[in-house]
Amino acid sequence: EGKWYKAYDGCTMKSPVPDWIKDVYDTAEQCCKKQFQNNYDSCLITPQATPNPTKEPEELKNENEVGASSSWYQDHSVGFCVNDGKHVEKFISNDLMFGSAETCCKDFFTFNDDCESYSLNPGSSGKWVEGITPGNPWYKHPTTNRCVNDGNHENYSIQTSQMYSTEDSCCDAHIFDGNCVPESSMKVNEGKWYKAYDGCTMKSPVPDWIKDVYDTAEQCCKKQFQNNYD
């Protein structure tokens, strides 16, 4: 009792400490330093680590009353609050659930003036929110100067924070030289063969630096691997 331990995205001293928690600390600083080494400052400013002394317990209870209507929680990967129904699978505890986007934003995103509007209309933020934003997310392709929504984001281990609801929002975030290649232009070389590491491939999209493309594997191999055609 009175010990700090790691929660979803910060340290908390909520009692009782769950049975599976093995590492506990005397202070929030100790917990954050050990459990959130790469995100220490953010850990310290979470409501769990910095309780708000200006509110009475009953006021906090009313704002964050647990029940059917308490469906909002903070999602730091997108920078606002969501009510996508995934709080159980994400292990969001009841005391971190809110009855409205407004109260959630006030507790977790005081620095983001657009939090409430983004929470109520996720598409306006430009971020892709799983379970809310339709279709595949847009992301910066790791080998090209392009933003794509080809459904291969998991294969490339793209983080949620790097996924977007539109091509423009993806380009604005990642292509700083103004040369974000439109998705439509990717169709030009679709289905073409080109030289890869030790052979020819037609994997799409064709990397930007590839200049020589071919209609067939035979043409590519004959041109690029004359001494090792077979």
PDB file of C-alpha atoms in Angstrom:
ATOM      1  CA  GLU A   1       0.000   0.000   0.000  1.00  0.00           C
ATOM      2  CA  GLY A   2       1.282   3.465  -0.892  1.00  0.00           C
ATOM      3  CA  LYS A   3       3.699   2.031  -3.446  1.00  0.00           C
ATOM      4  CA  TRP A   4       4.113   3.122  -7.050  1.00  0.00           C
ATOM      5  CA  TYR A   5       4.070   0.686  -9.972  1.00  0.00           C
ATOM      6  CA  LYS A   6       3.851   0.637 -13.779  1.00  0.00           C
ATOM      7  CA  ALA A   7       0.406   1.166 -15.329  1.00  0.00           C
ATOM      8  CA  TYR A   8      -0.690   1.543 -18.978  1.00  0.00           C
ATOM      9  CA  ASP A   9       1.288   4.661 -19.887  1.00  0.00           C
ATOM     10  CA  GLY A  10       2.679   5.926 -16.620  1.00  0.00           C
ATOM     11  CA  CYS A  11       3.163   5.102 -12.962  1.00  0.00           C
ATOM     12  CA  THR A  12       0.345   4.858 -10.439  1.00  0.00           C
ATOM     13  CA  MET A  13      -0.137   4.179  -6.755  1.00  0.00           C
ATOM     14  CA  LYS A  14      -3.688   2.921  -7.050  1.00  0.00           C
ATOM     15  CA  SER A  15      -4.439   0.457  -4.266  1.00  0.00           C
ATOM     16  CA  PRO A  16      -4.485  -2.480  -4.047  1.00  0.00           C
ATOM     17  CA  VAL A  17      -1.451  -3.336  -6.158  1.00  0.00           C
ATOM     18  CA  PRO A  18      -2.401  -6.125  -8.626  1.00  0.00           C
ATOM     19  CA  ASP A  19      -1.015  -9.547  -7.698  1.00  0.00           C
ATOM     20  CA  TRP A  20       1.011  -9.818 -10.897  1.00  0.00           C
ATOM     21  CA  ILE A  21       2.955  -6.641 -10.210  1.00  0.00           C
ATOM     22  CA  LYS A  22       6.399  -7.554  -8.904  1.00  0.00           C
ATOM     23  CA  ASP A  23       8.246  -4.232  -9.129  1.00  0.00           C
ATOM     24  CA  VAL A  24       7.053  -1.499  -6.764  1.00  0.00           C
ATOM     25  CA  TYR A  25       8.675   1.807  -5.810  1.00  0.00           C
ATOM     26  CA  ASP A  26       8.530   4.337  -2.993  1.00  0.00           C
ATOM     27  CA  THR A  27       8.162   7.358  -5.301  1.00  0.00           C
ATOM     28  CA  ALA A  28       6.774   8.215  -8.734  1.00  0.00           C
ATOM     29  CA  GLU A  29      10.243   9.382  -9.802  1.00  0.00           C
ATOM     30  CA  GLN A  30      11.779   5.990  -9.005  1.00  0.00           C
ATOM     31  CA  CYS A  31       9.030   4.178 -10.911  1.00  0.00           C
ATOM     32  CA  CYS A  32       9.228   6.437 -13.980  1.00  0.00           C
ATOM     33  CA  LYS A  33      13.009   6.307 -14.084  1.00  0.00           C
ATOM     34  CA  LYS A  34      12.989   2.506 -14.038  1.00  0.00           C
ATOM     35  CA  GLN A  35       9.904   1.723 -16.129  1.00  0.00           C
ATOM     36  CA  PHE A  36       9.829   4.623 -18.610  1.00  0.00           C
ATOM     37  CA  GLN A  37      13.476   5.415 -19.273  1.00  0.00           C
ATOM     38  CA  ASN A  38      12.773   6.647 -22.808  1.00  0.00           C
ATOM     39  CA  ASN A  39       9.690   8.638 -21.824  1.00  0.00           C
ATOM     40  CA  TYR A  40      10.540   9.807 -18.314  1.00  0.00           C
ATOM     41  CA  ASP A  41       9.163  13.350 -18.558  1.00  0.00           C
ATOM     42  CA  SER A  42       5.806  12.224 -19.967  1.00  0.00           C
ATOM     43  CA  CYS A  43       5.504   9.604 -17.258  1.00  0.00           C
ATOM     44  CA  LEU A  44       5.942  12.217 -14.544  1.00  0.00           C
ATOM     45  CA  ILE A  45       3.178  14.474 -15.860  1.00  0.00           C
ATOM     46  CA  THR A  46       0.503  11.797 -16.140  1.00  0.00           C
ATOM     47  CA  PRO A  47      -2.378  12.192 -13.685  1.00  0.00           C
ATOM     48  CA  GLN A  48      -1.325   8.960 -11.968  1.00  0.00           C
ATOM     49  CA  ALA A  49       2.067  10.429 -11.049  1.00  0.00           C
ATOM     50  CA  THR A  50       0.838  13.972 -10.434  1.00  0.00           C
ATOM     51  CA  PRO A  51      -2.488  13.870  -8.593  1.00  0.00           C
ATOM     52  CA  ASN A  52      -4.608  17.013  -8.867  1.00  0.00           C
ATOM     53  CA  PRO A  53      -4.920  18.368  -5.330  1.00  0.00           C
ATOM     54  CA  THR A  54      -7.451  21.047  -6.324  1.00  0.00           C
ATOM     55  CA  LYS A  55     -10.287  18.550  -6.756  1.00  0.00           C
ATOM     56  CA  GLU A  56     -12.115  16.826  -3.968  1.00  0.00           C
ATOM     57  CA  PRO A  57     -12.386  13.010  -4.197  1.00  0.00           C
ATOM     58  CA  GLU A  58     -16.152  13.209  -4.764  1.00  0.00           C
ATOM     59  CA  GLU A  59     -15.648  15.638  -7.663  1.00  0.00           C
ATOM     60  CA  LEU A  60     -13.140  13.294  -9.260  1.00  0.00           C
ATOM     61  CA  LYS A  61     -15.544  10.397  -8.796  1.00  0.00           C
ATOM     62  CA  ASN A  62     -18.364  12.273 -10.523  1.00  0.00           C
ATOM     63  CA  GLU A  63     -16.169  13.238 -13.473  1.00  0.00           C
ATOM     64  CA  ASN A  64     -14.765   9.756 -13.886  1.00  0.00           C
ATOM     65  CA  GLU A  65     -17.666   7.656 -12.718  1.00  0.00           C
ATOM     66  CA  VAL A  66     -17.293   4.096 -13.939  1.00  0.00           C
ATOM     67  CA  GLY A  67     -20.276   2.696 -15.790  1.00  0.00           C
ATOM     68  CA  ALA A  68     -21.782   2.067 -19.198  1.00  0.00           C
ATOM     69  CA  SER A  69     -21.318   5.712 -20.164  1.00  0.00           C
ATOM     70  CA  SER A  70     -17.625   5.764 -19.229  1.00  0.00           C
ATOM     71  CA  SER A  71     -16.170   4.784 -22.574  1.00  0.00           C
ATOM     72  CA  TRP A  72     -13.436   7.357 -23.181  1.00  0.00           C
ATOM     73  CA  TYR A  73      -9.730   6.848 -22.493  1.00  0.00           C
ATOM     74  CA  GLN A  74      -6.470   8.469 -23.495  1.00  0.00           C
ATOM     75  CA  ASP A  75      -4.554   7.211 -26.530  1.00  0.00           C
ATOM     76  CA  HIS A  76      -1.108   8.770 -26.614  1.00  0.00           C
ATOM     77  CA  SER A  77      -0.317   7.128 -29.955  1.00  0.00           C
ATOM     78  CA  VAL A  78      -2.735   9.558 -31.635  1.00  0.00           C
ATOM     79  CA  GLY A  79      -2.585  12.381 -29.101  1.00  0.00           C
ATOM     80  CA  PHE A  80      -6.237  12.567 -28.019  1.00  0.00           C
ATOM     81  CA  CYS A  81      -9.006  10.515 -26.360  1.00  0.00           C
ATOM     82  CA  VAL A  82     -10.928   7.685 -28.025  1.00  0.00           C
ATOM     83  CA  ASN A  83     -13.994   5.559 -27.325  1.00  0.00           C
ATOM     84  CA  ASP A  84     -13.288   2.646 -29.657  1.00  0.00           C
ATOM     85  CA  GLY A  85     -14.331  -0.039 -27.175  1.00  0.00           C
ATOM     86  CA  LYS A  86     -10.818  -1.482 -27.025  1.00  0.00           C
ATOM     87  CA  HIS A  87     -10.059  -0.428 -23.450  1.00  0.00           C
ATOM     88  CA  VAL A  88     -10.382  -4.002 -22.148  1.00  0.00           C
ATOM     89  CA  GLU A  89      -7.897  -5.532 -24.579  1.00  0.00           C
ATOM     90  CA  LYS A  90      -5.542  -2.618 -23.913  1.00  0.00           C
ATOM     91  CA  PHE A  91      -5.823  -3.230 -20.153  1.00  0.00           C
ATOM     92  CA  ILE A  92      -7.152   0.254 -19.418  1.00  0.00           C
ATOM     93  CA  SER A  93      -8.259   0.252 -15.789  1.00  0.00           C
ATOM     94  CA  ASN A  94     -11.652   1.650 -14.766  1.00  0.00           C
ATOM     95  CA  ASP A  95     -10.114   4.627 -13.000  1.00  0.00           C
ATOM     96  CA  LEU A  96      -8.662   5.758 -16.336  1.00  0.00           C
ATOM     97  CA  MET A  97     -12.019   5.669 -18.115  1.00  0.00           C
ATOM     98  CA  PHE A  98     -14.083   8.835 -18.588  1.00  0.00           C
ATOM     99  CA  GLY A  99     -17.699   9.657 -19.291  1.00  0.00           C
ATOM    100  CA  SER A 100     -16.879  12.263 -21.931  1.00  0.00           C
ATOM    101  CA  ALA A 101     -14.149  13.383 -24.290  1.00  0.00           C
ATOM    102  CA  GLU A 102     -14.041  16.701 -22.453  1.00  0.00           C
ATOM    103  CA  THR A 103     -13.125  15.266 -19.050  1.00  0.00           C
ATOM    104  CA  CYS A 104     -10.642  12.837 -20.578  1.00  0.00           C
ATOM    105  CA  CYS A 105      -8.901  15.638 -22.476  1.00  0.00           C
ATOM    106  CA  LYS A 106      -8.784  17.866 -19.406  1.00  0.00           C
ATOM    107  CA  ASP A 107      -6.946  15.188 -17.443  1.00  0.00           C
ATOM    108  CA  PHE A 108      -4.560  13.898 -20.077  1.00  0.00           C
ATOM    109  CA  PHE A 109      -4.105  16.409 -22.884  1.00  0.00           C
ATOM    110  CA  THR A 110      -4.211  19.867 -21.340  1.00  0.00           C
ATOM    111  CA  PHE A 111      -1.456  20.922 -23.755  1.00  0.00           C
ATOM    112  CA  ASN A 112      -3.580  20.053 -26.810  1.00  0.00           C
ATOM    113  CA  ASP A 113      -6.289  22.655 -27.419  1.00  0.00           C
ATOM    114  CA  ASP A 114      -7.739  20.504 -30.202  1.00  0.00           C
ATOM    115  CA  CYS A 115      -8.025  17.349 -28.114  1.00  0.00           C
ATOM    116  CA  GLU A 116     -11.793  17.448 -27.661  1.00  0.00           C
ATOM    117  CA  SER A 117     -12.580  18.247 -31.299  1.00  0.00           C
ATOM    118  CA  TYR A 118     -10.167  15.542 -32.502  1.00  0.00           C
ATOM    119  CA  SER A 119     -11.645  13.056 -30.035  1.00  0.00           C
ATOM    120  CA  LEU A 120     -15.193  13.724 -31.224  1.00  0.00           C
ATOM    121  CA  ASN A 121     -14.152  13.763 -34.875  1.00  0.00           C
ATOM    122  CA  PRO A 122     -10.995  11.603 -35.191  1.00  0.00           C
ATOM    123  CA  GLY A 123     -10.761  12.092 -38.943  1.00  0.00           C
ATOM    124  CA  SER A 124     -10.148  15.817 -38.503  1.00  0.00           C
ATOM    125  CA  SER A 125      -6.825  15.118 -36.771  1.00  0.00           C
ATOM    126  CA  GLY A 126      -5.348  13.377 -39.784  1.00  0.00           C
ATOM    127  CA  LYS A 127      -4.489  10.387 -37.582  1.00  0.00           C
ATOM    128  CA  TRP A 128      -5.711   6.867 -38.312  1.00  0.00           C
ATOM    129  CA  VAL A 129      -7.523   5.299 -35.357  1.00  0.00           C
ATOM    130  CA  GLU A 130      -8.001   1.543 -35.403  1.00  0.00           C
ATOM    131  CA  GLY A 131     -11.637   0.552 -35.207  1.00  0.00           C
ATOM    132  CA  ILE A 132     -12.801   4.086 -35.991  1.00  0.00           C
ATOM    133  CA  THR A 133     -11.115   5.256 -39.194  1.00  0.00           C
ATOM    134  CA  PRO A 134     -12.328   3.166 -42.162  1.00  0.00           C
ATOM    135  CA  GLY A 135      -9.964   1.389 -44.536  1.00  0.00           C
ATOM    136  CA  ASN A 136      -6.222   0.870 -44.307  1.00  0.00           C
ATOM    137  CA  PRO A 137      -4.008   3.547 -42.759  1.00  0.00           C
ATOM    138  CA  TRP A 138      -1.702   5.744 -44.803  1.00  0.00           C
ATOM    139  CA  TYR A 139       1.963   5.553 -43.860  1.00  0.00           C
ATOM    140  CA  LYS A 140       5.363   6.628 -45.167  1.00  0.00           C
ATOM    141  CA  HIS A 141       6.758   3.724 -47.171  1.00  0.00           C
ATOM    142  CA  PRO A 142      10.188   2.858 -45.708  1.00  0.00           C
ATOM    143  CA  THR A 143      11.986   2.617 -49.067  1.00  0.00           C
ATOM    144  CA  THR A 144      10.288   5.309 -51.133  1.00  0.00           C
ATOM    145  CA  ASN A 145       9.386   8.982 -50.989  1.00  0.00           C
ATOM    146  CA  ARG A 146       5.730   8.009 -50.928  1.00  0.00           C
ATOM    147  CA  CYS A 147       2.802   7.649 -48.597  1.00  0.00           C
ATOM    148  CA  VAL A 148       0.801   4.486 -49.221  1.00  0.00           C
ATOM    149  CA  ASN A 149      -2.224   2.658 -47.831  1.00  0.00           C
ATOM    150  CA  ASP A 150      -1.513  -0.778 -49.269  1.00  0.00           C
ATOM    151  CA  GLY A 151      -2.330  -2.697 -46.094  1.00  0.00           C
ATOM    152  CA  ASN A 152       1.297  -3.707 -45.502  1.00  0.00           C
ATOM    153  CA  HIS A 153       1.788  -1.467 -42.459  1.00  0.00           C
ATOM    154  CA  GLU A 154       2.008  -4.466 -40.123  1.00  0.00           C
ATOM    155  CA  ASN A 155       4.641  -6.137 -42.304  1.00  0.00           C
ATOM    156  CA  TYR A 156       6.788  -3.015 -41.968  1.00  0.00           C
ATOM    157  CA  SER A 157       6.064  -2.712 -38.209  1.00  0.00           C
ATOM    158  CA  ILE A 158       4.659   0.792 -38.647  1.00  0.00           C
ATOM    159  CA  GLN A 159       3.755   2.311 -35.283  1.00  0.00           C
ATOM    160  CA  THR A 160       0.203   3.574 -34.740  1.00  0.00           C
ATOM    161  CA  SER A 161       1.549   7.070 -34.197  1.00  0.00           C
ATOM    162  CA  GLN A 162       2.886   6.966 -37.779  1.00  0.00           C
ATOM    163  CA  MET A 163      -0.449   6.049 -39.373  1.00  0.00           C
ATOM    164  CA  TYR A 164      -2.751   8.608 -40.988  1.00  0.00           C
ATOM    165  CA  SER A 165      -6.312   8.858 -42.277  1.00  0.00           C
ATOM    166  CA  THR A 166      -5.403  10.636 -45.535  1.00  0.00           C
ATOM    167  CA  GLU A 167      -2.523  10.785 -47.976  1.00  0.00           C
ATOM    168  CA  ASP A 168      -2.147  14.531 -47.446  1.00  0.00           C
ATOM    169  CA  SER A 169      -1.791  14.238 -43.664  1.00  0.00           C
ATOM    170  CA  CYS A 170       0.850  11.536 -44.114  1.00  0.00           C
ATOM    171  CA  CYS A 171       2.785  13.640 -46.624  1.00  0.00           C
ATOM    172  CA  ASP A 172       2.580  16.730 -44.410  1.00  0.00           C
ATOM    173  CA  ALA A 173       4.076  14.765 -41.528  1.00  0.00           C
ATOM    174  CA  HIS A 174       6.881  12.982 -43.358  1.00  0.00           C
ATOM    175  CA  ILE A 175       7.718  14.476 -46.749  1.00  0.00           C
ATOM    176  CA  PHE A 176       9.335  17.796 -45.895  1.00  0.00           C
ATOM    177  CA  ASP A 177      10.682  18.690 -49.336  1.00  0.00           C
ATOM    178  CA  GLY A 178       7.218  19.001 -50.855  1.00  0.00           C
ATOM    179  CA  ASN A 179       7.878  16.086 -53.206  1.00  0.00           C
ATOM    180  CA  CYS A 180       5.458  13.574 -51.803  1.00  0.00           C
ATOM    181  CA  VAL A 181       4.719  11.308 -54.748  1.00  0.00           C
ATOM    182  CA  PRO A 182       0.936  10.931 -55.239  1.00  0.00           C
ATOM    183  CA  GLU A 183      -0.490   7.433 -54.842  1.00  0.00           C
ATOM    184  CA  SER A 184      -1.810   7.590 -58.409  1.00  0.00           C
ATOM    185  CA  SER A 185       1.707   7.840 -59.814  1.00  0.00           C
ATOM    186  CA  MET A 186       2.601   4.500 -58.266  1.00  0.00           C
ATOM    187  CA  LYS A 187       0.458   2.795 -60.901  1.00  0.00           C
ATOM    188  CA  VAL A 188       2.973   3.751 -63.590  1.00  0.00           C
ATOM    189  CA  ASN A 189       5.476   1.009 -62.704  1.00  0.00           C
ATOM    190  CA  GLU A 190       3.020  -1.425 -61.176  1.00  0.00           C
ATOM    191  CA  GLY A 191       3.647  -4.948 -62.421  1.00  0.00           C
ATOM    192  CA  LYS A 192       7.124  -4.090 -63.665  1.00  0.00           C
ATOM    193  CA  TRP A 193      10.287  -6.110 -63.009  1.00  0.00           C
ATOM    194  CA  TYR A 194      13.497  -4.554 -61.694  1.00  0.00           C
ATOM    195  CA  LYS A 195      16.864  -5.527 -60.246  1.00  0.00           C
ATOM    196  CA  ALA A 196      16.924  -6.484 -56.579  1.00  0.00           C
ATOM    197  CA  TYR A 197      19.772  -7.773 -54.407  1.00  0.00           C
ATOM    198  CA  ASP A 198      20.478 -11.080 -56.166  1.00  0.00           C
ATOM    199  CA  GLY A 199      17.796 -11.344 -58.787  1.00  0.00           C
ATOM    200  CA  CYS A 200      14.827  -9.621 -60.394  1.00  0.00           C
ATOM    201  CA  THR A 201      11.588  -8.870 -58.612  1.00  0.00           C
ATOM    202  CA  MET A 202       8.270  -7.202 -59.258  1.00  0.00           C
ATOM    203  CA  LYS A 203       7.552  -6.310 -55.667  1.00  0.00           C
ATOM    204  CA  SER A 204       5.453  -3.141 -55.498  1.00  0.00           C
ATOM    205  CA  PRO A 205       5.978  -0.269 -55.060  1.00  0.00           C
ATOM    206  CA  VAL A 206       9.121   0.115 -57.141  1.00  0.00           C
ATOM    207  CA  PRO A 207      11.697   2.081 -55.064  1.00  0.00           C
ATOM    208  CA  ASP A 208      12.208   5.665 -56.216  1.00  0.00           C
ATOM    209  CA  TRP A 209      15.861   5.122 -57.066  1.00  0.00           C
ATOM    210  CA  ILE A 210      15.098   2.333 -59.556  1.00  0.00           C
ATOM    211  CA  LYS A 211      15.359   3.740 -63.080  1.00  0.00           C
ATOM    212  CA  ASP A 212      15.383   0.578 -65.187  1.00  0.00           C
ATOM    213  CA  VAL A 213      12.182  -1.446 -65.222  1.00  0.00           C
ATOM    214  CA  TYR A 214      11.114  -4.296 -67.495  1.00  0.00           C
ATOM    215  CA  ASP A 215       7.919  -5.921 -68.666  1.00  0.00           C
ATOM    216  CA  THR A 216       9.100  -9.489 -67.979  1.00  0.00           C
ATOM    217  CA  ALA A 217      11.482 -11.319 -65.652  1.00  0.00           C
ATOM    218  CA  GLU A 218      13.395 -12.602 -68.682  1.00  0.00           C
ATOM    219  CA  GLN A 219      14.081  -9.062 -69.914  1.00  0.00           C
ATOM    220  CA  CYS A 220      15.261  -7.955 -66.484  1.00  0.00           C
ATOM    221  CA  CYS A 221      17.528 -10.963 -65.895  1.00  0.00           C
ATOM    222  CA  LYS A 222      19.004 -10.779 -69.375  1.00  0.00           C
ATOM    223  CA  LYS A 223      19.894  -7.123 -68.917  1.00  0.00           C
ATOM    224  CA  GLN A 224      20.894  -7.039 -65.263  1.00  0.00           C
ATOM    225  CA  PHE A 225      22.374 -10.520 -64.743  1.00  0.00           C
ATOM    226  CA  GLN A 226      24.048 -11.385 -68.014  1.00  0.00           C
ATOM    227  CA  ASN A 227      26.629 -13.628 -66.343  1.00  0.00           C
ATOM    228  CA  ASN A 228      24.153 -15.355 -64.088  1.00  0.00           C
ATOM    229  CA  TYR A 229      20.975 -15.428 -66.132  1.00  0.00           C
ATOM    230  CA  ASP A 230      19.793 -18.864 -65.027  1.00  0.00           C
TER     231      ASP A 230
END
